[in-house]
mmCIF file of C-alpha atoms and ligand atoms in Angstrom:
data_model
loop_
_atom_site.group_PDB
_atom_site.id
_atom_site.type_symbol
_atom_site.label_atom_id
_atom_site.label_comp_id
_atom_site.label_asym_id
_atom_site.label_seq_id
_atom_site.Cartn_x
_atom_site.Cartn_y
_atom_site.Cartn_z
ATOM 1 C CA UNK A 27 -53.385 -45.121 -8.966
ATOM 2 C CA UNK A 28 -50.143 -43.216 -9.581
ATOM 3 C CA UNK A 29 -50.087 -40.774 -12.437
ATOM 4 C CA UNK A 30 -46.997 -39.686 -14.310
ATOM 5 C CA UNK A 31 -46.457 -35.911 -14.268
ATOM 6 C CA UNK A 32 -45.292 -33.935 -17.191
ATOM 7 C CA UNK A 33 -41.547 -33.797 -16.713
ATOM 8 C CA UNK A 34 -40.621 -31.069 -19.172
ATOM 9 C CA UNK A 35 -38.949 -28.935 -16.511
ATOM 10 C CA UNK A 36 -36.933 -31.767 -15.018
ATOM 11 C CA UNK A 37 -33.347 -31.961 -16.172
ATOM 12 C CA UNK A 38 -32.753 -34.729 -18.683
ATOM 13 C CA UNK A 39 -29.775 -36.655 -17.323
ATOM 14 C CA UNK A 40 -28.355 -37.824 -20.650
ATOM 15 C CA UNK A 41 -24.794 -38.123 -19.422
ATOM 16 C CA UNK A 42 -25.450 -39.643 -15.985
ATOM 17 C CA UNK A 43 -24.162 -43.166 -15.456
ATOM 18 C CA UNK A 44 -24.977 -45.320 -12.448
ATOM 19 C CA UNK A 45 -22.286 -47.698 -11.177
ATOM 20 C CA UNK A 46 -22.974 -51.367 -10.394
ATOM 21 C CA UNK A 47 -22.937 -50.502 -6.700
ATOM 22 C CA UNK A 48 -25.483 -47.732 -7.173
ATOM 23 C CA UNK A 49 -27.736 -49.993 -9.241
ATOM 24 C CA UNK A 50 -27.638 -52.516 -6.404
ATOM 25 C CA UNK A 51 -28.163 -49.867 -3.699
ATOM 26 C CA UNK A 52 -31.244 -48.413 -5.399
ATOM 27 C CA UNK A 53 -32.647 -51.688 -6.712
ATOM 28 C CA UNK A 54 -35.807 -51.786 -4.570
ATOM 29 C CA UNK A 55 -36.922 -48.241 -5.316
ATOM 30 C CA UNK A 56 -36.258 -48.618 -9.044
ATOM 31 C CA UNK A 57 -38.874 -51.374 -9.016
ATOM 32 C CA UNK A 58 -41.556 -48.736 -8.351
ATOM 33 C CA UNK A 59 -43.682 -48.131 -11.408
ATOM 34 C CA UNK A 60 -42.515 -45.076 -13.318
ATOM 35 C CA UNK A 61 -39.193 -44.890 -11.393
ATOM 36 C CA UNK A 62 -36.744 -47.369 -12.974
ATOM 37 C CA UNK A 63 -33.174 -46.582 -13.960
ATOM 38 C CA UNK A 64 -34.354 -43.458 -15.796
ATOM 39 C CA UNK A 65 -35.908 -42.032 -12.620
ATOM 40 C CA UNK A 66 -32.800 -42.924 -10.633
ATOM 41 C CA UNK A 67 -30.647 -41.040 -13.144
ATOM 42 C CA UNK A 68 -32.880 -37.999 -12.744
ATOM 43 C CA UNK A 69 -32.285 -38.107 -8.980
ATOM 44 C CA UNK A 70 -28.553 -38.524 -9.567
ATOM 45 C CA UNK A 71 -28.569 -35.453 -11.854
ATOM 46 C CA UNK A 72 -30.525 -33.315 -9.378
ATOM 47 C CA UNK A 73 -29.368 -30.588 -7.015
ATOM 48 C CA UNK A 74 -31.565 -29.989 -3.978
ATOM 49 C CA UNK A 75 -31.325 -26.962 -1.702
ATOM 50 C CA UNK A 76 -32.285 -27.736 1.884
ATOM 51 C CA UNK A 77 -32.864 -24.582 3.938
ATOM 52 C CA UNK A 78 -32.195 -25.591 7.539
ATOM 53 C CA UNK A 79 -30.319 -28.544 9.048
ATOM 54 C CA UNK A 80 -32.539 -28.926 12.110
ATOM 55 C CA UNK A 81 -35.685 -30.903 12.893
ATOM 56 C CA UNK A 82 -37.133 -30.933 9.372
ATOM 57 C CA UNK A 83 -33.799 -30.706 7.578
ATOM 58 C CA UNK A 84 -32.591 -33.897 9.277
ATOM 59 C CA UNK A 85 -35.151 -36.385 7.885
ATOM 60 C CA UNK A 86 -35.363 -34.532 4.561
ATOM 61 C CA UNK A 87 -31.596 -34.725 4.040
ATOM 62 C CA UNK A 88 -31.266 -38.288 5.338
ATOM 63 C CA UNK A 89 -34.004 -39.679 3.072
ATOM 64 C CA UNK A 90 -32.864 -37.701 0.032
ATOM 65 C CA UNK A 91 -29.278 -38.848 0.547
ATOM 66 C CA UNK A 92 -30.396 -42.450 0.959
ATOM 67 C CA UNK A 93 -32.517 -42.129 -2.207
ATOM 68 C CA UNK A 94 -29.464 -41.102 -4.256
ATOM 69 C CA UNK A 95 -29.924 -37.381 -4.961
ATOM 70 C CA UNK A 96 -26.789 -36.231 -6.811
ATOM 71 C CA UNK A 97 -26.048 -33.055 -4.897
ATOM 72 C CA UNK A 98 -27.453 -31.809 -1.607
ATOM 73 C CA UNK A 99 -26.788 -28.185 -0.690
ATOM 74 C CA UNK A 100 -27.633 -27.836 2.984
ATOM 75 C CA UNK A 101 -27.700 -24.397 4.595
ATOM 76 C CA UNK A 102 -27.793 -23.400 8.267
ATOM 77 C CA UNK A 103 -25.806 -20.910 10.336
ATOM 78 C CA UNK A 104 -26.571 -22.531 13.703
ATOM 79 C CA UNK A 105 -24.862 -25.047 15.954
ATOM 80 C CA UNK A 106 -26.560 -28.077 17.529
ATOM 81 C CA UNK A 107 -27.576 -27.574 21.155
ATOM 82 C CA UNK A 108 -28.498 -30.248 23.664
ATOM 83 C CA UNK A 109 -32.166 -29.205 23.497
ATOM 84 C CA UNK A 110 -32.158 -29.832 19.699
ATOM 85 C CA UNK A 111 -31.229 -33.490 19.945
ATOM 86 C CA UNK A 112 -34.748 -34.836 20.585
ATOM 87 C CA UNK A 113 -35.492 -34.178 16.911
ATOM 88 C CA UNK A 114 -32.423 -33.078 14.945
ATOM 89 C CA UNK A 115 -31.257 -36.574 14.162
ATOM 90 C CA UNK A 116 -28.433 -35.557 11.814
ATOM 91 C CA UNK A 117 -26.502 -34.440 14.895
ATOM 92 C CA UNK A 118 -25.158 -36.216 17.971
ATOM 93 C CA UNK A 119 -23.928 -35.023 21.333
ATOM 94 C CA UNK A 120 -20.348 -34.963 19.983
ATOM 95 C CA UNK A 121 -21.439 -32.348 17.409
ATOM 96 C CA UNK A 122 -22.463 -29.696 19.925
ATOM 97 C CA UNK A 123 -20.479 -26.575 19.113
ATOM 98 C CA UNK A 124 -19.876 -27.467 15.424
ATOM 99 C CA UNK A 125 -21.831 -25.785 12.667
ATOM 100 C CA UNK A 126 -24.900 -27.915 11.862
ATOM 101 C CA UNK A 127 -24.062 -28.192 8.169
ATOM 102 C CA UNK A 128 -20.688 -29.761 8.975
ATOM 103 C CA UNK A 129 -22.150 -32.461 11.204
ATOM 104 C CA UNK A 130 -24.937 -32.910 8.624
ATOM 105 C CA UNK A 131 -22.378 -33.474 5.874
ATOM 106 C CA UNK A 132 -20.533 -36.049 7.990
ATOM 107 C CA UNK A 133 -23.734 -37.977 8.729
ATOM 108 C CA UNK A 134 -24.988 -37.847 5.138
ATOM 109 C CA UNK A 135 -21.679 -38.996 3.625
ATOM 110 C CA UNK A 136 -21.725 -41.977 5.976
ATOM 111 C CA UNK A 137 -25.253 -42.858 4.860
ATOM 112 C CA UNK A 138 -24.454 -42.587 1.148
ATOM 113 C CA UNK A 139 -20.951 -41.850 -0.184
ATOM 114 C CA UNK A 140 -22.324 -41.456 -3.731
ATOM 115 C CA UNK A 141 -24.004 -38.165 -2.799
ATOM 116 C CA UNK A 142 -22.161 -34.861 -2.989
ATOM 117 C CA UNK A 143 -23.006 -32.798 0.093
ATOM 118 C CA UNK A 144 -22.270 -29.076 0.043
ATOM 119 C CA UNK A 145 -22.282 -27.504 3.526
ATOM 120 C CA UNK A 146 -23.371 -23.865 3.539
ATOM 121 C CA UNK A 147 -22.863 -22.519 7.094
ATOM 122 C CA UNK A 148 -24.537 -19.219 6.301
ATOM 123 C CA UNK A 149 -27.615 -17.137 6.924
ATOM 124 C CA UNK A 150 -30.175 -16.901 4.124
ATOM 125 C CA UNK A 151 -30.831 -13.244 3.349
ATOM 126 C CA UNK A 152 -32.253 -11.348 0.360
ATOM 127 C CA UNK A 153 -28.633 -10.688 -0.621
ATOM 128 C CA UNK A 154 -27.270 -14.234 -0.176
ATOM 129 C CA UNK A 155 -30.203 -16.325 -1.398
ATOM 130 C CA UNK A 156 -29.201 -16.418 -5.061
ATOM 131 C CA UNK A 157 -25.636 -17.433 -4.265
ATOM 132 C CA UNK A 158 -26.830 -20.133 -1.839
ATOM 133 C CA UNK A 159 -29.874 -21.580 -3.622
ATOM 134 C CA UNK A 160 -29.096 -20.659 -7.245
ATOM 135 C CA UNK A 161 -28.623 -23.597 -9.601
ATOM 136 C CA UNK A 162 -30.850 -25.891 -7.540
ATOM 137 C CA UNK A 163 -33.674 -27.880 -9.096
ATOM 138 C CA UNK A 164 -35.881 -27.628 -6.014
ATOM 139 C CA UNK A 165 -35.885 -25.701 -2.733
ATOM 140 C CA UNK A 166 -37.059 -27.319 0.488
ATOM 141 C CA UNK A 167 -38.199 -25.231 3.455
ATOM 142 C CA UNK A 168 -36.897 -26.822 6.657
ATOM 143 C CA UNK A 169 -36.877 -23.540 8.541
ATOM 144 C CA UNK A 170 -38.399 -22.453 11.820
ATOM 145 C CA UNK A 171 -39.149 -18.815 11.005
ATOM 146 C CA UNK A 172 -41.334 -16.950 8.532
ATOM 147 C CA UNK A 173 -39.077 -13.994 7.640
ATOM 148 C CA UNK A 174 -36.523 -16.377 6.063
ATOM 149 C CA UNK A 175 -39.290 -18.473 4.493
ATOM 150 C CA UNK A 176 -40.610 -15.338 2.806
ATOM 151 C CA UNK A 177 -37.158 -14.596 1.356
ATOM 152 C CA UNK A 178 -37.012 -18.107 -0.118
ATOM 153 C CA UNK A 179 -40.621 -17.877 -1.314
ATOM 154 C CA UNK A 180 -39.939 -14.668 -3.212
ATOM 155 C CA UNK A 181 -36.805 -16.165 -4.749
ATOM 156 C CA UNK A 182 -38.610 -19.364 -5.778
ATOM 157 C CA UNK A 183 -41.505 -17.384 -7.289
ATOM 158 C CA UNK A 184 -39.123 -15.108 -9.230
ATOM 159 C CA UNK A 185 -37.147 -18.082 -10.574
ATOM 160 C CA UNK A 186 -40.253 -20.288 -10.982
ATOM 161 C CA UNK A 187 -38.524 -22.988 -8.931
ATOM 162 C CA UNK A 188 -40.551 -25.574 -7.022
ATOM 163 C CA UNK A 189 -40.581 -24.728 -3.310
ATOM 164 C CA UNK A 190 -41.768 -27.255 -0.741
ATOM 165 C CA UNK A 191 -43.052 -25.515 2.383
ATOM 166 C CA UNK A 192 -43.522 -27.249 5.712
ATOM 167 C CA UNK A 193 -44.146 -26.106 9.251
ATOM 168 C CA UNK A 194 -44.443 -27.964 12.552
ATOM 169 C CA UNK A 195 -45.787 -27.324 16.040
ATOM 170 C CA UNK A 196 -46.097 -29.773 18.926
ATOM 171 C CA UNK A 197 -47.619 -32.920 17.445
ATOM 172 C CA UNK A 198 -48.916 -31.309 14.262
ATOM 173 C CA UNK A 199 -47.620 -30.100 10.937
ATOM 174 C CA UNK A 200 -48.443 -28.794 7.486
ATOM 175 C CA UNK A 201 -47.049 -29.138 3.999
ATOM 176 C CA UNK A 202 -47.626 -27.755 0.493
ATOM 177 C CA UNK A 203 -45.805 -27.544 -2.840
ATOM 178 C CA UNK A 204 -45.486 -24.068 -4.323
ATOM 179 C CA UNK A 205 -44.579 -23.693 -7.981
ATOM 180 C CA UNK A 206 -45.140 -20.303 -9.579
ATOM 181 C CA UNK A 207 -47.041 -19.261 -11.538
ATOM 182 C CA UNK A 208 -49.421 -22.233 -11.268
ATOM 183 C CA UNK A 209 -49.916 -22.348 -7.508
ATOM 184 C CA UNK A 210 -50.497 -19.852 -4.711
ATOM 185 C CA UNK A 211 -47.248 -18.791 -3.066
ATOM 186 C CA UNK A 212 -46.395 -18.888 0.624
ATOM 187 C CA UNK A 213 -47.341 -15.225 1.012
ATOM 188 C CA UNK A 214 -50.839 -15.928 -0.416
ATOM 189 C CA UNK A 215 -51.298 -18.500 2.362
ATOM 190 C CA UNK A 216 -49.395 -16.941 5.270
ATOM 191 C CA UNK A 217 -48.701 -13.250 4.731
ATOM 192 C CA UNK A 218 -47.610 -12.609 8.310
ATOM 193 C CA UNK A 219 -44.537 -13.502 10.326
ATOM 194 C CA UNK A 220 -45.355 -14.611 13.872
ATOM 195 C CA UNK A 221 -42.780 -13.333 16.381
ATOM 196 C CA UNK A 222 -39.984 -15.797 17.136
ATOM 197 C CA UNK A 223 -40.724 -18.002 20.135
ATOM 198 C CA UNK A 224 -39.609 -21.263 21.689
ATOM 199 C CA UNK A 225 -42.400 -23.618 20.662
ATOM 200 C CA UNK A 226 -43.172 -27.192 21.717
ATOM 201 C CA UNK A 227 -42.189 -29.960 19.331
ATOM 202 C CA UNK A 228 -41.878 -33.736 19.539
ATOM 203 C CA UNK A 229 -39.092 -35.433 17.607
ATOM 204 C CA UNK A 230 -41.575 -37.511 15.633
ATOM 205 C CA UNK A 231 -43.303 -34.388 14.264
ATOM 206 C CA UNK A 232 -40.523 -33.229 11.934
ATOM 207 C CA UNK A 233 -39.955 -36.948 11.266
ATOM 208 C CA UNK A 234 -43.455 -37.319 9.828
ATOM 209 C CA UNK A 235 -43.554 -33.984 8.010
ATOM 210 C CA UNK A 236 -39.933 -34.088 6.826
ATOM 211 C CA UNK A 237 -40.400 -37.517 5.269
ATOM 212 C CA UNK A 238 -43.432 -36.147 3.416
ATOM 213 C CA UNK A 239 -41.336 -33.231 2.130
ATOM 214 C CA UNK A 240 -38.685 -35.677 0.899
ATOM 215 C CA UNK A 241 -41.440 -37.729 -0.755
ATOM 216 C CA UNK A 242 -42.731 -34.678 -2.623
ATOM 217 C CA UNK A 243 -39.186 -33.809 -3.764
ATOM 218 C CA UNK A 244 -38.552 -37.339 -5.048
ATOM 219 C CA UNK A 245 -41.912 -37.362 -6.878
ATOM 220 C CA UNK A 246 -41.182 -34.029 -8.511
ATOM 221 C CA UNK A 247 -37.653 -34.989 -9.577
ATOM 222 C CA UNK A 248 -38.570 -38.421 -10.948
ATOM 223 C CA UNK A 249 -41.892 -37.275 -12.425
ATOM 224 C CA UNK A 250 -43.902 -39.835 -10.443
ATOM 225 C CA UNK A 251 -47.383 -39.165 -9.066
ATOM 226 C CA UNK A 252 -49.102 -35.901 -8.339
ATOM 227 C CA UNK A 253 -47.570 -33.213 -6.104
ATOM 228 C CA UNK A 254 -49.381 -31.264 -3.381
ATOM 229 C CA UNK A 255 -49.723 -28.231 -5.666
ATOM 230 C CA UNK A 256 -52.537 -25.881 -4.666
ATOM 231 C CA UNK A 257 -53.264 -28.132 -1.686
ATOM 232 C CA UNK A 258 -52.224 -27.835 1.944
ATOM 233 C CA UNK A 259 -51.823 -31.059 3.876
ATOM 234 C CA UNK A 260 -52.430 -30.767 7.620
ATOM 235 C CA UNK A 261 -51.432 -33.510 10.043
ATOM 236 C CA UNK A 262 -52.824 -33.781 13.558
ATOM 237 C CA UNK A 263 -50.718 -36.294 15.440
ATOM 238 C CA UNK A 264 -53.014 -36.328 18.478
ATOM 239 C CA UNK A 265 -55.971 -37.690 16.500
ATOM 240 C CA UNK A 266 -53.718 -39.172 13.786
ATOM 241 C CA UNK A 267 -55.695 -37.473 11.034
ATOM 242 C CA UNK A 268 -54.444 -36.130 7.730
ATOM 243 C CA UNK A 269 -56.524 -33.483 6.017
ATOM 244 C CA UNK A 270 -55.925 -31.858 2.630
ATOM 245 C CA UNK A 271 -57.474 -28.489 1.814
ATOM 246 C CA UNK A 272 -57.429 -26.611 -1.492
ATOM 247 C CA UNK A 273 -55.645 -23.252 -1.288
ATOM 248 C CA UNK A 274 -56.239 -20.245 -3.516
ATOM 249 C CA UNK A 275 -53.973 -17.670 -5.076
ATOM 250 C CA UNK A 276 -54.446 -14.119 -3.816
ATOM 251 C CA UNK A 277 -54.754 -11.968 -6.969
ATOM 252 C CA UNK A 278 -53.424 -8.994 -4.989
ATOM 253 C CA UNK A 279 -50.457 -10.914 -3.549
ATOM 254 C CA UNK A 280 -47.408 -8.597 -3.607
ATOM 255 C CA UNK A 281 -45.152 -11.580 -4.352
ATOM 256 C CA UNK A 282 -46.952 -13.611 -7.014
ATOM 257 C CA UNK A 283 -49.933 -11.407 -8.001
ATOM 258 C CA UNK A 284 -50.050 -9.881 -11.451
HETATM 259 ZN ZN1 ZN B 310 -48.673 -15.138 -3.617
#
């Protein structure tokens, strides 16, 4: 049974108008209870910051573009390599050597020309994060390293912005929705930063987890359902089991503790 969230923090898109073509394009999703034209206008009014245009960033950006998000800001300072193409489905072999955000923008504009895609071919640092992610309604972690995740986490906690965290490994993944001050932050859950390493990953893994991140973003922005706040979802692709565990705030957390 879907519940409707309180939507007081979601932008009220008073001046957004949907064209006939958009109404036709989004017809099937607007039939979902609680979505309708009003929910579609909220998506159209929204700005989403996607940190990373790789394995997770690909399905997140593709599904959010197809769903009719108004503005996607996608950030990555890397270039697609041949060994990325088993999972980074925004990019093709012809894109090797281009910045990932440029090939992402090309792919996304082909999927949905109604979406504004802003390519940010930059590194997220403590100094650049406000310029890159500022003004967004939600931040989505599609990264592969904890030091940058912790920069985004601190920023999201300070600004009280919703921050969807996901991580993948092999045939498994995890996901949670952080929204200060109500939920634990990423540092409460994972205070460390494992050293960078080449890790195994199947293409379907970021597919599964990225689509769940996009789902959580759409739910938050439209006000439909109940987000994974204070809960960590863990997916084991080998046994095909989903598990959800409650997570607790660390009162002594240096990021979100009082
Ligand atoms: Zn914390």
